[in-house]
Short mmCIF file of C-alpha atoms in Angstrom, two decimals:
data_model
loop_
_atom_site.label_atom_id
_atom_site.label_comp_id
_atom_site.label_asym_id
_atom_site.label_seq_id
_atom_site.Cartn_x
_atom_site.Cartn_y
_atom_site.Cartn_z
CA MET A 95 0.01 0.00 -0.02
CA ASN A 96 1.38 3.32 -1.02
CA ASN A 97 0.61 5.48 2.01
CA CYS A 98 1.28 2.86 4.52
CA SER A 99 3.79 3.70 7.17
CA LEU A 100 4.13 0.11 8.23
CA ASP A 101 7.07 -1.98 7.15
CA PRO A 102 5.84 -4.29 4.40
CA GLU A 103 7.08 -7.34 6.30
CA ASP A 104 5.14 -6.30 9.40
CA LEU A 105 2.08 -5.77 7.26
CA LYS A 106 2.40 -9.28 5.91
CA LYS A 107 2.63 -10.66 9.38
CA GLN A 108 -0.47 -8.77 10.42
CA LEU A 109 -2.32 -9.98 7.34
CA SER A 110 -1.31 -13.54 8.06
CA LYS A 111 -2.66 -13.25 11.55
CA PHE A 112 -5.87 -11.73 10.23
CA HIS A 113 -6.26 -14.66 7.83
CA SER A 114 -5.74 -17.27 10.47
CA THR A 115 -8.27 -15.58 12.75
CA LEU A 116 -10.79 -15.42 9.97
CA SER A 117 -10.17 -19.01 9.08
CA LYS A 118 -10.67 -19.97 12.71
CA MET A 119 -13.94 -18.10 12.80
CA GLU A 120 -15.06 -19.64 9.52
CA LYS A 121 -14.36 -23.14 10.81
CA ALA A 122 -15.95 -22.44 14.17
CA LEU A 123 -19.17 -21.30 12.48
CA ALA A 124 -19.05 -24.25 10.10
CA SER A 125 -18.67 -26.66 12.95
CA ILE A 126 -21.90 -25.57 14.54
CA ASN A 127 -24.38 -28.04 13.24
CA GLU A 128 -27.00 -25.43 12.39
CA GLY A 129 -27.33 -23.26 9.36
CA ILE A 130 -25.84 -19.82 9.95
CA ALA A 131 -26.10 -16.97 7.46
CA TRP A 132 -25.82 -13.27 7.55
CA THR A 133 -27.13 -10.64 5.23
CA ASP A 134 -26.46 -6.90 4.51
CA GLU A 135 -28.99 -4.23 5.33
CA GLU A 136 -30.99 -5.20 2.24
CA GLY A 137 -31.29 -8.86 3.10
CA MET A 138 -28.63 -10.01 0.53
CA LEU A 139 -26.64 -13.00 1.64
CA GLU A 140 -23.09 -12.03 2.51
CA TRP A 141 -21.94 -15.24 4.13
CA CYS A 142 -23.19 -18.64 5.17
CA ASN A 143 -21.66 -21.70 6.73
CA GLU A 144 -21.44 -25.16 5.31
CA PRO A 145 -24.44 -26.69 7.01
CA PHE A 146 -26.48 -23.92 5.46
CA GLU A 147 -24.92 -24.53 2.05
CA SER A 148 -25.62 -28.24 2.09
CA PHE A 149 -29.09 -27.63 3.49
CA ILE A 150 -29.95 -25.40 0.52
CA GLY A 151 -28.20 -27.86 -1.81
CA LYS A 152 -26.16 -25.28 -3.72
CA SER A 153 -22.60 -24.04 -3.39
CA LYS A 154 -21.95 -20.85 -1.47
CA MET A 155 -20.70 -19.12 -4.60
CA GLU A 156 -24.09 -19.51 -6.21
CA LEU A 157 -25.78 -18.12 -3.12
CA TYR A 158 -23.71 -15.03 -2.26
CA GLY A 159 -25.14 -11.65 -3.17
CA LYS A 160 -28.64 -13.03 -3.58
CA LYS A 161 -31.62 -12.26 -1.45
CA LEU A 162 -31.90 -14.74 1.46
CA SER A 163 -35.70 -14.69 1.34
CA GLU A 164 -35.46 -15.91 -2.25
CA LEU A 165 -32.85 -18.53 -1.50
CA LEU A 166 -34.89 -19.86 1.26
CA PRO A 167 -38.52 -20.08 0.13
CA LEU A 168 -40.63 -20.85 3.15
CA TYR A 169 -44.05 -22.24 3.46
CA LYS A 170 -46.77 -22.30 6.08
CA LYS A 171 -49.52 -24.82 5.76
CA GLY A 172 -48.47 -25.29 2.16
CA LYS A 173 -48.65 -21.61 1.30
CA GLN A 174 -45.52 -19.79 0.33
CA LEU A 175 -44.61 -16.78 2.47
CA GLU A 176 -44.44 -13.44 0.79
CA GLU A 177 -41.21 -11.54 1.13
CA SER A 178 -42.98 -9.01 3.38
CA VAL A 179 -43.59 -11.64 6.04
CA HIS A 180 -40.45 -13.73 5.41
CA PRO A 181 -38.41 -14.07 8.69
CA THR A 182 -35.18 -13.07 6.96
CA THR A 183 -36.53 -9.81 5.54
CA PRO A 184 -34.64 -7.12 7.48
CA ALA A 185 -37.77 -5.36 8.72
CA ASN A 186 -39.00 -8.61 10.35
CA VAL A 187 -35.77 -9.54 12.13
CA ARG A 188 -36.55 -7.70 15.32
CA LYS A 189 -39.86 -9.44 15.72
CA ASN A 190 -39.63 -12.50 17.90
CA GLN A 191 -39.91 -15.44 15.55
CA ALA A 192 -38.24 -18.14 17.54
CA GLU A 193 -41.48 -19.92 18.30
CA GLU A 194 -42.54 -19.93 14.64
CA GLU A 195 -42.24 -23.01 12.57
CA TYR A 196 -41.66 -22.90 8.84
CA GLU A 197 -41.71 -25.50 6.17
CA PHE A 198 -39.01 -25.73 3.56
CA ILE A 199 -38.71 -28.11 0.66
CA ASN A 200 -35.33 -29.49 -0.36
CA ASP A 201 -34.03 -32.75 -1.77
CA ASN A 202 -35.03 -34.57 1.42
CA GLY A 203 -38.65 -33.48 1.07
CA THR A 204 -40.37 -31.14 3.37
CA VAL A 205 -38.46 -30.15 6.48
CA LYS A 206 -39.50 -28.03 9.36
CA LEU A 207 -37.37 -25.05 10.28
CA GLU A 208 -36.98 -22.71 13.16
CA ILE A 209 -35.32 -19.41 12.30
CA ARG A 210 -33.87 -17.03 14.73
CA GLY A 211 -32.57 -13.68 13.50
CA SER A 212 -30.86 -10.78 15.13
CA ALA A 213 -29.65 -7.46 13.87
CA PHE A 214 -26.24 -5.97 14.55
CA SER A 215 -24.34 -2.89 13.43
CA TYR A 216 -20.75 -2.72 12.31
CA ALA A 217 -18.42 -0.13 10.75
CA GLY A 218 -20.34 2.75 12.31
CA GLU A 219 -23.85 2.50 11.07
CA LYS A 220 -24.21 -0.35 8.58
CA LYS A 221 -26.73 -2.90 9.72
CA SER A 222 -26.42 -6.62 9.25
CA ASN A 223 -28.65 -9.49 10.21
CA ILE A 224 -27.55 -12.87 11.31
CA PHE A 225 -29.72 -15.95 11.20
CA ILE A 226 -29.64 -19.41 12.72
CA ILE A 227 -31.63 -21.83 10.76
CA ARG A 228 -32.39 -25.04 12.60
CA ASN A 229 -33.92 -28.12 11.11
CA ILE A 230 -36.44 -29.18 13.72
CA THR A 231 -38.14 -31.92 11.66
CA LYS A 232 -36.81 -34.72 13.86
CA ARG A 233 -37.55 -32.97 17.08
CA GLU A 234 -41.11 -32.29 15.96
CA LEU A 235 -41.51 -35.88 14.93
CA MET A 236 -40.30 -37.09 18.26
CA LYS A 237 -42.73 -34.76 19.96
CA GLU A 238 -45.57 -36.10 17.87
CA LYS A 239 -44.65 -39.62 18.58
CA LEU A 240 -44.35 -39.03 22.29
CA LEU A 241 -47.69 -37.37 22.24
CA GLN A 242 -49.15 -40.35 20.44
CA SER A 243 -47.74 -42.85 22.79
CA GLN A 244 -49.05 -40.84 25.69
CA LYS A 245 -52.42 -40.80 24.00
CA LEU A 246 -52.31 -44.54 23.59
CA GLU A 247 -51.41 -44.93 27.23
CA ALA A 248 -54.34 -42.67 28.17
CA ILE A 249 -56.68 -44.68 26.00
CA GLY A 250 -55.39 -47.83 27.61
CA SER A 251 -56.16 -46.69 31.14
CA LEU A 252 -59.42 -45.18 29.93
CA ALA A 253 -60.37 -48.56 28.39
CA ALA A 254 -59.52 -50.30 31.63
CA GLY A 255 -61.75 -47.81 33.51
CA ILE A 256 -64.63 -48.20 31.11
CA ALA A 257 -64.27 -51.95 31.15
CA HIS A 258 -64.53 -51.82 34.92
CA GLU A 259 -67.58 -49.60 34.75
CA ILE A 260 -69.30 -51.76 32.19
CA ASN A 261 -68.65 -54.90 34.19
CA THR A 262 -71.10 -54.14 36.99
CA PRO A 263 -74.19 -53.41 34.87
CA VAL A 264 -73.35 -56.32 32.61
CA GLN A 265 -73.33 -58.52 35.69
CA TYR A 266 -76.73 -57.46 36.97
CA ILE A 267 -78.17 -57.51 33.44
CA THR A 268 -77.00 -61.11 33.22
CA ASP A 269 -78.44 -61.91 36.63
CA ASN A 270 -81.77 -60.37 35.76
CA LEU A 271 -81.88 -62.15 32.43
CA ASN A 272 -81.23 -65.45 34.19
CA PHE A 273 -84.02 -64.62 36.65
CA LEU A 274 -86.38 -63.74 33.77
CA SER A 275 -85.47 -66.93 32.01
CA GLU A 276 -86.29 -69.00 35.13
CA GLY A 277 -89.46 -67.07 35.79
CA LEU A 278 -90.58 -67.40 32.26
CA LYS A 279 -90.18 -71.18 32.36
CA ARG A 280 -92.76 -71.27 35.16
CA MET A 281 -95.06 -68.92 33.30
CA VAL A 282 -94.78 -71.10 30.24
CA GLU A 283 -95.67 -74.14 32.31
CA PHE A 284 -98.73 -72.24 33.50
CA LEU A 285 -99.73 -71.30 29.93
CA ASP A 286 -99.35 -74.87 28.77
CA GLU A 287 -101.44 -76.12 31.61
CA PHE A 288 -104.01 -73.47 30.82
CA LYS A 289 -104.14 -74.66 27.18
CA VAL A 290 -104.67 -78.23 28.37
CA LYS A 291 -107.51 -77.05 30.64
CA VAL A 292 -109.15 -75.15 27.78
CA LYS A 293 -109.10 -78.16 25.58
CA ALA A 294 -110.41 -80.44 28.35
CA GLN A 295 -113.30 -78.13 29.23
CA PRO A 296 -114.53 -76.58 25.94
CA ASP A 297 -117.79 -75.47 27.53
CA ASN A 298 -116.31 -73.61 30.51
CA GLU A 299 -117.34 -70.03 29.87
CA ALA A 300 -114.73 -68.51 32.11
CA LEU A 301 -111.92 -70.42 30.45
CA LYS A 302 -113.32 -69.56 27.03
CA ALA A 303 -113.28 -65.83 27.86
CA LEU A 304 -109.73 -66.09 29.19
CA ASN A 305 -108.73 -67.95 26.05
CA THR A 306 -110.08 -65.14 23.90
CA VAL A 307 -108.08 -62.63 25.87
CA ALA A 308 -105.00 -64.87 25.44
CA GLN A 309 -105.56 -65.05 21.69
CA MET A 310 -106.02 -61.33 21.38
CA GLY A 311 -102.76 -60.78 23.31
CA ASP A 312 -101.05 -63.26 20.91
CA MET A 313 -99.94 -65.44 23.83
CA GLU A 314 -98.93 -68.25 21.56
CA PHE A 315 -96.40 -66.00 19.75
CA LEU A 316 -95.04 -64.53 22.98
CA ARG A 317 -94.66 -68.00 24.41
CA GLU A 318 -92.42 -68.97 21.51
CA GLU A 319 -90.47 -65.72 21.02
CA ILE A 320 -89.79 -64.36 24.47
CA PRO A 321 -87.56 -67.26 25.53
CA ILE A 322 -85.54 -66.86 22.32
CA ALA A 323 -85.20 -63.12 22.91
CA ILE A 324 -83.97 -63.75 26.42
CA GLU A 325 -81.57 -66.49 25.24
CA GLN A 326 -80.11 -64.11 22.67
CA SER A 327 -79.81 -61.33 25.21
CA LEU A 328 -77.96 -63.69 27.54
CA GLU A 329 -75.59 -64.59 24.79
CA GLY A 330 -74.98 -60.93 24.00
CA ALA A 331 -74.37 -60.14 27.64
CA LYS A 332 -71.95 -63.05 27.90
CA HIS A 333 -70.12 -61.75 24.85
CA ILE A 334 -69.90 -58.25 26.40
CA GLY A 335 -68.70 -59.84 29.58
CA ASN A 336 -65.96 -61.68 27.73
CA ILE A 337 -64.78 -58.55 25.92
CA VAL A 338 -64.74 -56.61 29.15
CA LYS A 339 -62.83 -59.33 30.88
CA SER A 340 -60.26 -59.40 28.03
CA VAL A 341 -59.85 -55.69 28.10
CA LYS A 342 -59.51 -55.70 31.89
CA GLU A 343 -56.97 -58.47 31.90
CA PHE A 344 -55.19 -56.96 28.98
CA SER A 345 -54.89 -53.39 30.13
CA HIS A 346 -54.27 -54.26 33.75
CA PRO A 347 -51.15 -52.27 34.56
CA GLY A 348 -49.65 -55.37 36.16
CA SER A 349 -47.11 -55.43 38.92
CA ARG A 350 -43.52 -54.48 38.47
CA GLU A 351 -42.66 -57.99 39.33
CA LYS A 352 -42.63 -60.95 36.98
CA SER A 353 -45.32 -63.39 37.52
CA MET A 354 -46.31 -66.79 36.18
CA ALA A 355 -48.52 -66.30 33.22
CA ASP A 356 -50.68 -68.45 31.02
CA ILE A 357 -49.42 -67.69 27.57
CA ASN A 358 -52.35 -69.35 25.85
CA LYS A 359 -54.83 -67.25 27.78
CA MET A 360 -52.83 -64.18 26.90
CA LEU A 361 -53.00 -64.96 23.26
CA GLU A 362 -56.72 -65.46 23.46
CA ASN A 363 -57.16 -62.13 25.14
CA ALA A 364 -54.98 -60.32 22.68
CA SER A 365 -56.95 -61.74 19.78
CA THR A 366 -60.26 -60.64 21.39
CA VAL A 367 -59.02 -57.17 22.13
CA SER A 368 -57.62 -56.70 18.61
CA LYS A 369 -60.68 -58.21 16.92
CA ASN A 370 -61.65 -54.90 15.28
CA GLU A 371 -58.26 -54.81 13.54
CA TRP A 372 -58.67 -58.15 11.79
CA LYS A 373 -62.31 -59.23 11.69
CA TYR A 374 -63.14 -57.50 8.41
CA HIS A 375 -60.48 -59.26 6.35
CA SER A 376 -59.08 -62.17 8.32
CA THR A 377 -59.80 -65.04 10.63
CA ILE A 378 -57.68 -66.01 13.55
CA LYS A 379 -56.80 -69.63 14.11
CA LEU A 380 -55.59 -70.58 17.56
CA GLU A 381 -53.32 -73.57 17.71
CA LEU A 382 -52.48 -73.58 21.34
CA SER A 383 -50.49 -76.40 22.86
CA ALA A 384 -52.31 -77.99 25.83
CA ASP A 385 -49.04 -78.61 27.63
CA MET A 386 -47.74 -75.07 27.67
CA PRO A 387 -46.13 -74.51 31.06
CA ARG A 388 -46.75 -71.19 32.75
CA VAL A 389 -43.97 -68.73 31.99
CA MET A 390 -42.38 -66.05 34.15
CA CYS A 391 -43.05 -62.69 32.54
CA PHE A 392 -44.21 -59.11 32.90
CA PRO A 393 -47.77 -59.69 31.78
CA ALA A 394 -48.53 -56.15 30.75
CA GLU A 395 -45.46 -56.01 28.46
CA MET A 396 -46.14 -59.40 27.00
CA ASN A 397 -49.71 -58.41 26.30
CA GLN A 398 -48.51 -55.33 24.49
CA VAL A 399 -46.03 -57.31 22.42
CA LEU A 400 -48.64 -59.85 21.43
CA LEU A 401 -51.09 -57.15 20.51
CA ASN A 402 -48.44 -55.30 18.44
CA LEU A 403 -47.55 -58.47 16.49
CA ILE A 404 -51.25 -59.39 15.86
CA ILE A 405 -52.00 -55.84 14.67
CA ASN A 406 -48.91 -55.86 12.42
CA ALA A 407 -50.08 -59.17 10.99
CA ALA A 408 -53.56 -57.72 10.33
CA HIS A 409 -52.03 -54.65 8.62
CA ALA A 410 -49.77 -56.79 6.47
CA ILE A 411 -52.78 -58.88 5.33
CA LYS A 412 -54.87 -55.78 4.62
CA GLU A 413 -52.01 -54.36 2.59
CA ARG A 414 -51.68 -57.47 0.42
CA GLN A 415 -55.41 -57.63 -0.07
CA ASP A 416 -55.55 -53.95 -1.09
CA LYS A 417 -52.69 -54.58 -3.54
CA GLU A 418 -54.35 -57.69 -5.05
CA GLY A 419 -57.90 -56.43 -4.78
CA SER A 420 -58.84 -59.51 -2.85
CA SER A 421 -60.62 -59.78 0.48
CA GLY A 422 -61.57 -62.11 3.28
CA ASN A 423 -58.77 -64.57 2.71
CA GLY A 424 -56.62 -63.36 5.55
CA LEU A 425 -55.44 -65.91 8.09
CA ILE A 426 -53.57 -65.17 11.30
CA ARG A 427 -52.30 -68.27 13.00
CA LEU A 428 -51.46 -67.98 16.71
CA PHE A 429 -49.64 -71.06 18.00
CA THR A 430 -47.74 -72.15 21.04
CA LYS A 431 -45.39 -74.98 21.62
CA VAL A 432 -42.49 -76.07 23.71
CA GLU A 433 -39.10 -76.51 22.16
CA ASP A 434 -36.24 -77.65 24.45
CA ASN A 435 -36.26 -75.12 27.24
CA TRP A 436 -38.19 -72.57 25.32
CA ALA A 437 -41.84 -71.60 25.30
CA VAL A 438 -42.38 -70.65 21.71
CA ILE A 439 -45.21 -68.35 20.61
CA GLY A 440 -45.85 -67.96 16.90
CA ILE A 441 -47.74 -65.19 15.16
CA SER A 442 -48.14 -66.03 11.50
CA ASP A 443 -49.84 -64.10 8.73
CA ASN A 444 -50.39 -64.50 5.00
CA GLY A 445 -49.77 -60.81 4.36
CA THR A 446 -47.28 -58.94 2.25
CA GLY A 447 -44.08 -60.31 3.78
CA ILE A 448 -41.14 -58.08 4.69
CA PRO A 449 -39.05 -56.92 1.71
CA GLN A 450 -35.44 -58.03 1.84
CA ALA A 451 -34.23 -54.42 1.76
CA ILE A 452 -35.72 -53.49 5.09
CA GLN A 453 -35.41 -56.73 6.98
CA ASP A 454 -32.47 -55.55 9.07
CA ARG A 455 -34.14 -52.28 9.96
CA ILE A 456 -37.55 -53.38 11.17
CA PHE A 457 -36.49 -53.44 14.79
CA ASP A 458 -34.99 -49.95 14.67
CA PRO A 459 -36.85 -47.39 16.70
CA PHE A 460 -39.08 -45.10 14.62
CA PHE A 461 -38.65 -47.23 11.56
CA THR A 462 -42.05 -47.67 9.89
CA THR A 463 -43.43 -48.35 6.46
CA LYS A 464 -46.90 -47.37 7.49
CA GLU A 465 -48.39 -44.13 6.45
CA VAL A 466 -48.26 -41.14 8.80
CA GLY A 467 -50.59 -41.53 11.69
CA LYS A 468 -50.94 -45.31 11.36
CA GLY A 469 -47.66 -46.52 12.75
CA THR A 470 -45.23 -44.96 15.18
CA GLY A 471 -42.38 -47.21 14.21
CA GLN A 472 -42.20 -48.22 17.88
CA GLY A 473 -44.05 -51.52 17.86
CA LEU A 474 -41.36 -53.94 16.77
CA HIS A 475 -38.65 -51.99 18.57
CA LEU A 476 -40.57 -52.24 21.85
CA ALA A 477 -41.33 -55.89 21.18
CA ARG A 478 -37.65 -56.65 20.69
CA THR A 479 -36.67 -54.72 23.78
CA ALA A 480 -39.38 -56.41 25.87
CA ILE A 481 -38.55 -59.90 24.67
CA VAL A 482 -34.81 -59.81 24.47
CA GLU A 483 -33.81 -57.40 27.28
CA ARG A 484 -36.64 -57.85 29.74
CA HIS A 485 -37.39 -61.54 29.34
CA ASN A 486 -34.05 -62.96 28.12
CA GLY A 487 -35.94 -64.32 25.24
CA GLU A 488 -35.55 -64.19 21.48
CA LEU A 489 -37.62 -62.54 18.77
CA GLU A 490 -37.16 -63.94 15.27
CA PHE A 491 -39.02 -63.92 12.08
CA GLU A 492 -39.37 -65.80 8.81
CA THR A 493 -40.85 -64.01 5.82
CA GLU A 494 -41.51 -64.45 2.24
CA ALA A 495 -42.55 -61.63 -0.08
CA GLY A 496 -46.21 -61.94 -1.03
CA LYS A 497 -46.66 -65.06 1.17
CA GLY A 498 -46.51 -63.77 4.65
CA THR A 499 -44.50 -63.48 7.82
CA THR A 500 -44.16 -65.52 10.99
CA PHE A 501 -42.77 -63.97 14.15
CA PHE A 502 -41.43 -66.36 16.80
CA ILE A 503 -41.23 -65.28 20.44
CA LYS A 504 -39.07 -67.58 22.45
CA LEU A 505 -39.24 -67.25 26.21
CA PRO A 506 -37.07 -69.25 28.58
CA ILE A 507 -39.16 -71.70 30.50
CA LYS A 508 -36.63 -71.69 33.28
CA ASP A 509 -36.35 -68.06 34.09
CA LEU A 510 -32.67 -67.27 34.17
CA THR A 511 -33.00 -63.95 35.92
CA LYS A 512 -33.98 -65.76 39.09
CA THR A 513 -31.25 -68.39 39.16
CA THR A 514 -28.53 -66.09 40.32
CA GLU A 515 -29.54 -66.38 43.93
CA GLN A 516 -26.87 -68.09 45.98
CA ASN A 517 -28.87 -69.57 48.73
CA GLY A 518 -30.11 -72.53 46.85
CA ALA A 519 -33.70 -71.27 46.78
CA PRO A 520 -35.74 -73.07 44.14
CA THR A 521 -35.80 -71.25 40.89
CA TYR A 522 -39.00 -70.22 39.27
CA GLY A 523 -40.39 -72.27 36.51
CA GLN A 524 -38.94 -75.55 37.73
CA LYS A 525 -41.12 -78.31 38.86
CA ALA A 526 -40.61 -78.95 42.52
CA MET B 13 -5.29 -23.39 -17.66
CA ASP B 14 -2.45 -22.94 -15.20
CA LEU B 15 -0.43 -20.20 -13.60
CA GLN B 16 2.10 -20.01 -16.39
CA LYS B 17 -0.59 -19.57 -19.07
CA LEU B 18 -2.39 -16.93 -17.00
CA ARG B 19 0.93 -14.99 -16.61
CA ALA B 20 1.23 -14.91 -20.37
CA GLU B 21 -2.41 -14.11 -21.09
CA GLU B 22 -3.02 -10.89 -22.97
CA THR B 23 -6.63 -10.84 -24.22
CA ASP B 24 -8.52 -11.51 -21.04
CA PRO B 25 -7.92 -9.44 -17.90
CA VAL B 26 -5.64 -11.29 -15.44
CA VAL B 27 -4.77 -10.51 -11.88
CA ILE B 28 -2.28 -12.38 -9.66
CA ILE B 29 -2.05 -12.15 -5.88
CA ASP B 30 0.28 -13.45 -3.21
CA GLU B 31 -0.83 -15.38 -0.18
CA ASN B 32 -1.57 -12.26 1.71
CA GLY B 33 -4.25 -11.43 -0.84
CA LEU B 34 -2.17 -8.50 -2.24
CA ILE B 35 -1.96 -7.90 -5.98
CA THR B 36 1.43 -8.74 -7.51
CA HIS B 37 0.65 -8.71 -11.19
CA VAL B 38 -1.93 -7.36 -13.63
CA ASN B 39 -1.98 -7.42 -17.38
CA ASN B 40 -2.91 -4.62 -19.85
CA ALA B 41 -6.42 -5.98 -20.35
CA PHE B 42 -6.96 -5.73 -16.60
CA GLU B 43 -5.97 -2.03 -16.67
CA THR B 44 -8.46 -1.43 -19.46
CA VAL B 45 -11.40 -3.33 -17.94
CA PHE B 46 -10.96 -2.28 -14.30
CA GLY B 47 -9.66 1.27 -14.70
CA TRP B 48 -6.76 0.75 -12.29
CA THR B 49 -3.26 1.36 -13.58
CA ARG B 50 -0.62 -1.26 -12.89
CA ASP B 51 1.13 1.14 -10.47
CA GLU B 52 -2.14 1.79 -8.59
CA ALA B 53 -3.10 -1.83 -8.42
CA LEU B 54 0.11 -3.50 -7.30
CA GLY B 55 0.25 -3.98 -3.53
CA GLU B 56 -3.49 -3.39 -3.10
CA PRO B 57 -5.71 -6.10 -1.68
CA ILE B 58 -7.63 -8.10 -4.27
CA SER B 59 -10.88 -6.87 -2.69
CA ILE B 60 -10.65 -3.66 -4.70
CA ILE B 61 -12.27 -5.61 -7.60
CA ILE B 62 -14.75 -7.46 -5.34
CA PRO B 63 -18.11 -5.76 -4.60
CA GLY B 64 -18.64 -4.82 -0.95
CA ASN B 65 -21.29 -7.37 -0.29
CA LEU B 66 -18.95 -10.19 -1.29
CA HIS B 67 -16.04 -9.05 0.92
CA ASP B 68 -17.08 -11.24 3.83
CA ALA B 69 -17.34 -14.24 1.61
CA HIS B 70 -14.04 -13.47 0.01
CA HIS B 71 -12.12 -12.91 3.22
CA MET B 72 -13.45 -15.90 5.02
CA GLY B 73 -13.10 -18.19 1.98
CA PHE B 74 -9.59 -16.96 1.21
CA SER B 75 -8.47 -17.37 4.81
CA ARG B 76 -9.92 -20.82 4.96
CA PHE B 77 -8.14 -21.74 1.78
CA LEU B 78 -4.77 -20.59 3.12
CA ASP B 79 -5.36 -22.56 6.30
CA THR B 80 -6.72 -25.80 4.86
CA GLU B 81 -5.11 -25.56 1.43
CA SER B 82 -8.15 -27.34 0.09
CA PRO B 83 -9.61 -25.26 -2.69
CA LYS B 84 -13.31 -25.15 -3.16
CA ILE B 85 -13.69 -22.74 -6.09
CA LEU B 86 -10.53 -23.26 -8.05
CA GLY B 87 -10.19 -24.68 -11.43
CA LYS B 88 -13.69 -24.04 -12.68
CA ALA B 89 -15.46 -21.10 -14.31
CA LEU B 90 -17.46 -19.11 -11.83
CA GLU B 91 -19.89 -16.32 -12.66
CA LEU B 92 -19.52 -13.61 -10.04
CA GLN B 93 -19.98 -9.86 -9.78
CA ALA B 94 -16.80 -7.74 -10.14
CA VAL B 95 -16.37 -4.02 -9.60
CA ASN B 96 -14.18 -1.50 -11.40
CA LYS B 97 -12.39 1.56 -10.11
CA LYS B 98 -15.45 3.76 -10.59
CA GLY B 99 -17.50 1.38 -8.47
CA GLU B 100 -19.48 0.01 -11.36
CA GLN B 101 -20.48 -3.61 -10.95
CA PHE B 102 -20.68 -6.12 -13.74
CA PRO B 103 -20.84 -9.90 -14.02
CA ALA B 104 -17.73 -11.62 -14.99
CA THR B 105 -16.49 -15.14 -15.54
CA HIS B 106 -13.81 -15.87 -12.97
CA TYR B 107 -11.33 -18.61 -13.59
CA ILE B 108 -9.02 -19.03 -10.58
CA VAL B 109 -5.95 -21.17 -10.15
CA ALA B 110 -3.56 -21.52 -7.21
CA GLU B 111 -0.06 -22.93 -7.27
CA LYS B 112 2.79 -22.98 -4.82
CA GLU B 113 6.00 -21.23 -5.77
CA ASN B 114 9.00 -21.46 -3.38
CA GLY B 115 6.59 -22.70 -0.68
CA LYS B 116 4.23 -19.82 -1.05
CA TRP B 117 0.82 -19.72 -2.64
CA VAL B 118 0.39 -17.70 -5.76
CA ILE B 119 -3.20 -17.24 -6.91
CA ALA B 120 -4.04 -16.11 -10.39
CA ALA B 121 -7.42 -15.33 -11.93
CA SER B 122 -8.74 -14.34 -15.30
CA VAL B 123 -11.77 -12.10 -14.86
CA THR B 124 -13.63 -11.73 -18.11
CA PRO B 125 -16.70 -9.45 -18.20
CA ILE B 126 -19.79 -11.18 -19.56
CA SER B 127 -21.05 -8.96 -22.35
CA LYS B 128 -24.86 -9.01 -22.51
#
């Protein structure tokens, strides 16, 4: 520089320091895993970090000097924001927008963004704005899923409560129906006797008059139909009672301790509770071994696992039927058997099968192939955790595309978690 | 295109800087297009031909390059705004190369205005 009083060598040293400081700053900002960008007083992009660059999907050199609001088209409920309300427009920066959520579309589809901006001055009076652009898609997804699982939990306890409330009236309805049924039998005996008397004494005026009244009241019809109506009502009440019982047993929070459980009964309950999921397109076939021993387990968790697997089976069948345009040919087989020291539970469907490409991911948390709102991607993950970690068991599957899938739950008949005691106490699950 | 070719270039404007970002060489075409004489330009920072709103990007990118020595924008044609002595901005095709001479970076660029 011509008018510089500094020694050129000193100047070079100073410049070198300046460059290394800038480089440090550049790298520091790049290492923050959020998009960072600043603009001049007109909203033109002056600098951005690498996360921002890769987020937009273009190189910095293509972005610099362009309006940030144009580089970052944002949407709200599918409608694109005008420049006048865009969070990076300089006039909007001072407004608090941290709570706002925007949609942005890039190569990964629609992502949700949170954009925080602040204004700063430099070189006297020039104004700049700096923005932090955070991708909150995952966070929002987690929130939604948490909410959903809380909802399910709430529905579960609600169902248990309702089941309990229904139980009492169902009981006295059943008792009353039984009483009516018994009472009616005696009334029918009376009517039959009456008919015999009428036939035997055709000239008895009083009996004749009564018989006319009986005919007008259609007693013959009532005598036939009322017992049937009561019988059907009793059957219905019994059915309600069974459902209520299943729901109660199923959603019972259960103790924190393992207990001996009847696996066959649990499968029956799970199929009753999930009936609405399969009854329109499938039948359930129970092939339960009569010699299943009781197994140590956390009943509530096992119930949840069985329910998840049955519902998955039902969905897989529905999906195949929708694809083929067929219906009603769904079959879910629930079977139990003993193999060596394992109690084996099988849940088998003739649904779509699991494609090869995703077979090693199906147990990952949040992995789902179901449409939004239908699956949380938690079912198989929870099942695996429950079976493997909580019960020292195994969860395996066999699948064939287009043919179906069978999940095998294997639970140790001899519960290993209780055998660590040193005092020689008998272990659970062993015959004394 | 390499440093040697750019040094010999006469048609397109060429500017060469050292690793401090200071101009060490310009050709006649550069003088014509940018309005700076050779005497004025030598020793000045390269930012004299970069519009103000690209200064941050230039400084940080240049510093990063010196530090990491991994070029991001070298060896390919880039369309960027340039500015002349009068402060007039115009789009120009930048072709930038960097080579080490005696252990120090030498960065050369041809900056050809895009006539529209």
